[in-house]
Amino acid sequence: QVQLVESGGGLVQPGGSLRLSCAASGSIFNINRMGWYRQAPGKLRELVAVVDSGGNTNYADSVKGRFTISRDNAKNTVYLQMNSLKSEDTAIYYCNANIRTLGGRTFDAWGQGTQVTVSS
């Protein structure tokens, strides 16, 4: 059993910052990739940022230079530092992790989502 718990969402003014956290727990052997997706009303879910087990990162063009993804392997936690936030960043943000369990299963786990609202 694996669980992802997200925190850090909320309301922020344009130009402000938020830091999202997502901690994985359960019968984890290792985590191959961790990332953040977001979905705004009426739009498809899109990849925001991803980091692999070696620390390599990839970002959506719309957030490049403003967002930073990082991970703490000892805590099975991924972070998303969001700076210079814009109204178009408003969405539900979902944590994702590709996990191999102690029983040998590999699958994508998802968090419940955390709301980020950028508004004055």
mmCIF file with all atom_site columns, C-alpha atoms in Angstrom:
data_model
loop_
_atom_site.group_PDB
_atom_site.id
_atom_site.type_symbol
_atom_site.label_atom_id
_atom_site.label_alt_id
_atom_site.label_comp_id
_atom_site.label_asym_id
_atom_site.label_entity_id
_atom_site.label_seq_id
_atom_site.pdbx_PDB_ins_code
_atom_site.Cartn_x
_atom_site.Cartn_y
_atom_site.Cartn_z
_atom_site.occupancy
_atom_site.B_iso_or_equiv
_atom_site.pdbx_formal_charge
_atom_site.auth_seq_id
_atom_site.auth_comp_id
_atom_site.auth_asym_id
_atom_site.auth_atom_id
_atom_site.pdbx_PDB_model_num
ATOM 1   C CA . GLN A 1 1   ? 0.000   0.000  0.000   1.00 0.00 ? 1   GLN A CA 1
ATOM 2   C CA . VAL A 1 2   ? 1.356   3.410  -1.042  1.00 0.00 ? 2   VAL A CA 1
ATOM 3   C CA . GLN A 1 3   ? 0.029   6.835  -0.179  1.00 0.00 ? 3   GLN A CA 1
ATOM 4   C CA . LEU A 1 4   ? 0.976   10.308 -1.445  1.00 0.00 ? 4   LEU A CA 1
ATOM 5   C CA . VAL A 1 5   ? 0.128   13.255 0.784   1.00 0.00 ? 5   VAL A CA 1
ATOM 6   C CA . GLU A 1 6   ? 0.334   16.781 -0.622  1.00 0.00 ? 6   GLU A CA 1
ATOM 7   C CA . SER A 1 7   ? 0.504   20.088 1.193   1.00 0.00 ? 7   SER A CA 1
ATOM 8   C CA . GLY A 1 8   ? 1.296   23.740 0.575   1.00 0.00 ? 8   GLY A CA 1
ATOM 9   C CA . GLY A 1 9   ? -1.476  24.891 -1.727  1.00 0.00 ? 9   GLY A CA 1
ATOM 10  C CA . GLY A 1 10  ? -3.479  28.013 -1.110  1.00 0.00 ? 10  GLY A CA 1
ATOM 11  C CA . LEU A 1 11  ? -4.271  31.532 -2.234  1.00 0.00 ? 11  LEU A CA 1
ATOM 12  C CA . VAL A 1 12  ? -1.465  33.839 -3.299  1.00 0.00 ? 12  VAL A CA 1
ATOM 13  C CA . GLN A 1 13  ? -1.240  37.194 -5.064  1.00 0.00 ? 13  GLN A CA 1
ATOM 14  C CA . PRO A 1 14  ? 0.282   37.531 -8.530  1.00 0.00 ? 14  PRO A CA 1
ATOM 15  C CA . GLY A 1 15  ? 4.043   37.658 -8.244  1.00 0.00 ? 15  GLY A CA 1
ATOM 16  C CA . GLY A 1 16  ? 3.993   35.707 -5.012  1.00 0.00 ? 16  GLY A CA 1
ATOM 17  C CA . SER A 1 17  ? 5.407   32.318 -4.124  1.00 0.00 ? 17  SER A CA 1
ATOM 18  C CA . LEU A 1 18  ? 4.233   28.956 -2.839  1.00 0.00 ? 18  LEU A CA 1
ATOM 19  C CA . ARG A 1 19  ? 6.042   25.756 -1.984  1.00 0.00 ? 19  ARG A CA 1
ATOM 20  C CA . LEU A 1 20  ? 4.261   22.445 -2.513  1.00 0.00 ? 20  LEU A CA 1
ATOM 21  C CA . SER A 1 21  ? 5.314   19.240 -0.804  1.00 0.00 ? 21  SER A CA 1
ATOM 22  C CA . CYS A 1 22  ? 4.379   15.634 -1.469  1.00 0.00 ? 22  CYS A CA 1
ATOM 23  C CA . ALA A 1 23  ? 5.448   12.770 0.768   1.00 0.00 ? 23  ALA A CA 1
ATOM 24  C CA . ALA A 1 24  ? 5.155   9.129  -0.269  1.00 0.00 ? 24  ALA A CA 1
ATOM 25  C CA . SER A 1 25  ? 4.769   6.392  2.309   1.00 0.00 ? 25  SER A CA 1
ATOM 26  C CA . GLY A 1 26  ? 4.073   2.686  2.389   1.00 0.00 ? 26  GLY A CA 1
ATOM 27  C CA . SER A 1 27  ? 5.724   -0.446 1.040   1.00 0.00 ? 27  SER A CA 1
ATOM 28  C CA . ILE A 1 28  ? 8.202   1.345  -1.197  1.00 0.00 ? 28  ILE A CA 1
ATOM 29  C CA . PHE A 1 29  ? 11.272  -0.287 -2.679  1.00 0.00 ? 29  PHE A CA 1
ATOM 30  C CA . ASN A 1 30  ? 12.258  2.744  -4.715  1.00 0.00 ? 30  ASN A CA 1
ATOM 31  C CA . ILE A 1 31  ? 10.781  5.695  -6.571  1.00 0.00 ? 31  ILE A CA 1
ATOM 32  C CA . ASN A 1 32  ? 11.889  6.111  -10.166 1.00 0.00 ? 32  ASN A CA 1
ATOM 33  C CA . ARG A 1 33  ? 10.346  9.470  -11.022 1.00 0.00 ? 33  ARG A CA 1
ATOM 34  C CA . MET A 1 34  ? 8.390   12.064 -9.096  1.00 0.00 ? 34  MET A CA 1
ATOM 35  C CA . GLY A 1 35  ? 6.538   14.957 -10.609 1.00 0.00 ? 35  GLY A CA 1
ATOM 36  C CA . TRP A 1 36  ? 3.792   17.518 -10.486 1.00 0.00 ? 36  TRP A CA 1
ATOM 37  C CA . TYR A 1 37  ? 0.821   17.834 -12.812 1.00 0.00 ? 37  TYR A CA 1
ATOM 38  C CA . ARG A 1 38  ? -1.893  20.452 -12.822 1.00 0.00 ? 38  ARG A CA 1
ATOM 39  C CA . GLN A 1 39  ? -5.407  20.744 -14.152 1.00 0.00 ? 39  GLN A CA 1
ATOM 40  C CA . ALA A 1 40  ? -7.455  23.899 -14.567 1.00 0.00 ? 40  ALA A CA 1
ATOM 41  C CA . PRO A 1 41  ? -11.239 23.805 -15.047 1.00 0.00 ? 41  PRO A CA 1
ATOM 42  C CA . GLY A 1 42  ? -12.162 22.723 -18.565 1.00 0.00 ? 42  GLY A CA 1
ATOM 43  C CA . LYS A 1 43  ? -8.586  21.865 -19.485 1.00 0.00 ? 43  LYS A CA 1
ATOM 44  C CA . LEU A 1 44  ? -6.548  18.683 -19.715 1.00 0.00 ? 44  LEU A CA 1
ATOM 45  C CA . ARG A 1 45  ? -4.149  17.672 -17.007 1.00 0.00 ? 45  ARG A CA 1
ATOM 46  C CA . GLU A 1 46  ? -0.635  18.736 -17.964 1.00 0.00 ? 46  GLU A CA 1
ATOM 47  C CA . LEU A 1 47  ? 2.836   17.954 -16.750 1.00 0.00 ? 47  LEU A CA 1
ATOM 48  C CA . VAL A 1 48  ? 4.391   20.817 -14.817 1.00 0.00 ? 48  VAL A CA 1
ATOM 49  C CA . ALA A 1 49  ? 7.724   19.362 -13.741 1.00 0.00 ? 49  ALA A CA 1
ATOM 50  C CA . VAL A 1 50  ? 9.381   16.003 -13.206 1.00 0.00 ? 50  VAL A CA 1
ATOM 51  C CA . VAL A 1 51  ? 12.553  14.804 -11.513 1.00 0.00 ? 51  VAL A CA 1
ATOM 52  C CA . ASP A 1 52  ? 14.058  11.348 -11.927 1.00 0.00 ? 52  ASP A CA 1
ATOM 53  C CA . SER A 1 53  ? 16.016  9.279  -9.449  1.00 0.00 ? 53  SER A CA 1
ATOM 54  C CA . GLY A 1 54  ? 19.282  10.841 -10.597 1.00 0.00 ? 54  GLY A CA 1
ATOM 55  C CA . GLY A 1 55  ? 18.073  14.381 -10.038 1.00 0.00 ? 55  GLY A CA 1
ATOM 56  C CA . ASN A 1 56  ? 17.487  15.210 -13.696 1.00 0.00 ? 56  ASN A CA 1
ATOM 57  C CA . THR A 1 57  ? 14.599  17.619 -14.206 1.00 0.00 ? 57  THR A CA 1
ATOM 58  C CA . ASN A 1 58  ? 12.201  18.641 -16.928 1.00 0.00 ? 58  ASN A CA 1
ATOM 59  C CA . TYR A 1 59  ? 9.740   21.546 -16.954 1.00 0.00 ? 59  TYR A CA 1
ATOM 60  C CA . ALA A 1 60  ? 6.826   22.749 -18.976 1.00 0.00 ? 60  ALA A CA 1
ATOM 61  C CA . ASP A 1 61  ? 7.798   25.790 -21.021 1.00 0.00 ? 61  ASP A CA 1
ATOM 62  C CA . SER A 1 62  ? 5.166   27.861 -19.254 1.00 0.00 ? 62  SER A CA 1
ATOM 63  C CA . VAL A 1 63  ? 6.861   27.469 -15.864 1.00 0.00 ? 63  VAL A CA 1
ATOM 64  C CA . LYS A 1 64  ? 10.518  27.262 -16.839 1.00 0.00 ? 64  LYS A CA 1
ATOM 65  C CA . GLY A 1 65  ? 12.585  29.777 -14.923 1.00 0.00 ? 65  GLY A CA 1
ATOM 66  C CA . ARG A 1 66  ? 9.876   30.307 -12.316 1.00 0.00 ? 66  ARG A CA 1
ATOM 67  C CA . PHE A 1 67  ? 9.338   26.851 -10.790 1.00 0.00 ? 67  PHE A CA 1
ATOM 68  C CA . THR A 1 68  ? 11.895  24.484 -9.297  1.00 0.00 ? 68  THR A CA 1
ATOM 69  C CA . ILE A 1 69  ? 11.320  20.805 -8.574  1.00 0.00 ? 69  ILE A CA 1
ATOM 70  C CA . SER A 1 70  ? 13.462  18.893 -6.105  1.00 0.00 ? 70  SER A CA 1
ATOM 71  C CA . ARG A 1 71  ? 13.346  15.675 -4.110  1.00 0.00 ? 71  ARG A CA 1
ATOM 72  C CA . ASP A 1 72  ? 14.560  14.314 -0.814  1.00 0.00 ? 72  ASP A CA 1
ATOM 73  C CA . ASN A 1 73  ? 15.049  10.589 -1.266  1.00 0.00 ? 73  ASN A CA 1
ATOM 74  C CA . ALA A 1 74  ? 15.539  9.960  2.450   1.00 0.00 ? 74  ALA A CA 1
ATOM 75  C CA . LYS A 1 75  ? 12.045  11.341 3.064   1.00 0.00 ? 75  LYS A CA 1
ATOM 76  C CA . ASN A 1 76  ? 10.445  10.061 -0.170  1.00 0.00 ? 76  ASN A CA 1
ATOM 77  C CA . THR A 1 77  ? 9.351   13.629 -0.725  1.00 0.00 ? 77  THR A CA 1
ATOM 78  C CA . VAL A 1 78  ? 9.146   15.872 -3.775  1.00 0.00 ? 78  VAL A CA 1
ATOM 79  C CA . TYR A 1 79  ? 8.850   19.647 -3.661  1.00 0.00 ? 79  TYR A CA 1
ATOM 80  C CA . LEU A 1 80  ? 7.738   22.309 -6.092  1.00 0.00 ? 80  LEU A CA 1
ATOM 81  C CA . GLN A 1 81  ? 8.939   25.832 -5.399  1.00 0.00 ? 81  GLN A CA 1
ATOM 82  C CA . MET A 1 82  ? 6.741   28.232 -7.354  1.00 0.00 ? 82  MET A CA 1
ATOM 83  C CA . ASN A 1 83  ? 7.895   31.830 -7.755  1.00 0.00 ? 83  ASN A CA 1
ATOM 84  C CA . SER A 1 84  ? 6.576   34.771 -9.764  1.00 0.00 ? 84  SER A CA 1
ATOM 85  C CA . LEU A 1 85  ? 3.147   33.190 -9.834  1.00 0.00 ? 85  LEU A CA 1
ATOM 86  C CA . LYS A 1 86  ? 0.644   34.255 -12.471 1.00 0.00 ? 86  LYS A CA 1
ATOM 87  C CA . SER A 1 87  ? -3.116  33.958 -12.647 1.00 0.00 ? 87  SER A CA 1
ATOM 88  C CA . GLU A 1 88  ? -2.740  31.295 -15.333 1.00 0.00 ? 88  GLU A CA 1
ATOM 89  C CA . ASP A 1 89  ? -0.971  29.087 -12.791 1.00 0.00 ? 89  ASP A CA 1
ATOM 90  C CA . THR A 1 90  ? -4.299  28.661 -11.004 1.00 0.00 ? 90  THR A CA 1
ATOM 91  C CA . ALA A 1 91  ? -5.152  24.954 -11.009 1.00 0.00 ? 91  ALA A CA 1
ATOM 92  C CA . ILE A 1 92  ? -5.346  21.840 -8.921  1.00 0.00 ? 92  ILE A CA 1
ATOM 93  C CA . TYR A 1 93  ? -1.834  20.466 -8.583  1.00 0.00 ? 93  TYR A CA 1
ATOM 94  C CA . TYR A 1 94  ? -1.354  16.708 -8.376  1.00 0.00 ? 94  TYR A CA 1
ATOM 95  C CA . CYS A 1 95  ? 1.694   14.854 -7.163  1.00 0.00 ? 95  CYS A CA 1
ATOM 96  C CA . ASN A 1 96  ? 2.754   11.798 -9.156  1.00 0.00 ? 96  ASN A CA 1
ATOM 97  C CA . ALA A 1 97  ? 5.311   9.109  -8.416  1.00 0.00 ? 97  ALA A CA 1
ATOM 98  C CA . ASN A 1 98  ? 6.395   6.027  -10.324 1.00 0.00 ? 98  ASN A CA 1
ATOM 99  C CA . ILE A 1 99  ? 6.944   3.520  -7.548  1.00 0.00 ? 99  ILE A CA 1
ATOM 100 C CA . ARG A 1 100 ? 8.282   0.005  -7.267  1.00 0.00 ? 100 ARG A CA 1
ATOM 101 C CA . THR A 1 101 ? 6.865   -1.668 -4.180  1.00 0.00 ? 101 THR A CA 1
ATOM 102 C CA . LEU A 1 102 ? 8.598   -4.143 -1.914  1.00 0.00 ? 102 LEU A CA 1
ATOM 103 C CA . GLY A 1 103 ? 6.452   -6.807 -3.559  1.00 0.00 ? 103 GLY A CA 1
ATOM 104 C CA . GLY A 1 104 ? 7.873   -6.026 -6.994  1.00 0.00 ? 104 GLY A CA 1
ATOM 105 C CA . ARG A 1 105 ? 4.969   -4.068 -8.478  1.00 0.00 ? 105 ARG A CA 1
ATOM 106 C CA . THR A 1 106 ? 5.629   -0.907 -10.460 1.00 0.00 ? 106 THR A CA 1
ATOM 107 C CA . PHE A 1 107 ? 2.869   1.659  -10.877 1.00 0.00 ? 107 PHE A CA 1
ATOM 108 C CA . ASP A 1 108 ? 2.044   5.360  -10.885 1.00 0.00 ? 108 ASP A CA 1
ATOM 109 C CA . ALA A 1 109 ? 0.681   6.716  -7.631  1.00 0.00 ? 109 ALA A CA 1
ATOM 110 C CA . TRP A 1 110 ? -1.246  9.987  -7.422  1.00 0.00 ? 110 TRP A CA 1
ATOM 111 C CA . GLY A 1 111 ? -1.945  12.457 -4.681  1.00 0.00 ? 111 GLY A CA 1
ATOM 112 C CA . GLN A 1 112 ? -5.394  13.817 -3.971  1.00 0.00 ? 112 GLN A CA 1
ATOM 113 C CA . GLY A 1 113 ? -4.598  17.233 -5.419  1.00 0.00 ? 113 GLY A CA 1
ATOM 114 C CA . THR A 1 114 ? -4.044  20.602 -3.802  1.00 0.00 ? 114 THR A CA 1
ATOM 115 C CA . GLN A 1 115 ? -5.619  23.846 -4.996  1.00 0.00 ? 115 GLN A CA 1
ATOM 116 C CA . VAL A 1 116 ? -3.390  26.731 -6.023  1.00 0.00 ? 116 VAL A CA 1
ATOM 117 C CA . THR A 1 117 ? -5.188  30.004 -6.658  1.00 0.00 ? 117 THR A CA 1
ATOM 118 C CA . VAL A 1 118 ? -3.327  33.084 -7.886  1.00 0.00 ? 118 VAL A CA 1
ATOM 119 C CA . SER A 1 119 ? -5.501  36.154 -7.591  1.00 0.00 ? 119 SER A CA 1
ATOM 120 C CA . SER A 1 120 ? -5.402  39.728 -6.371  1.00 0.00 ? 120 SER A CA 1
#
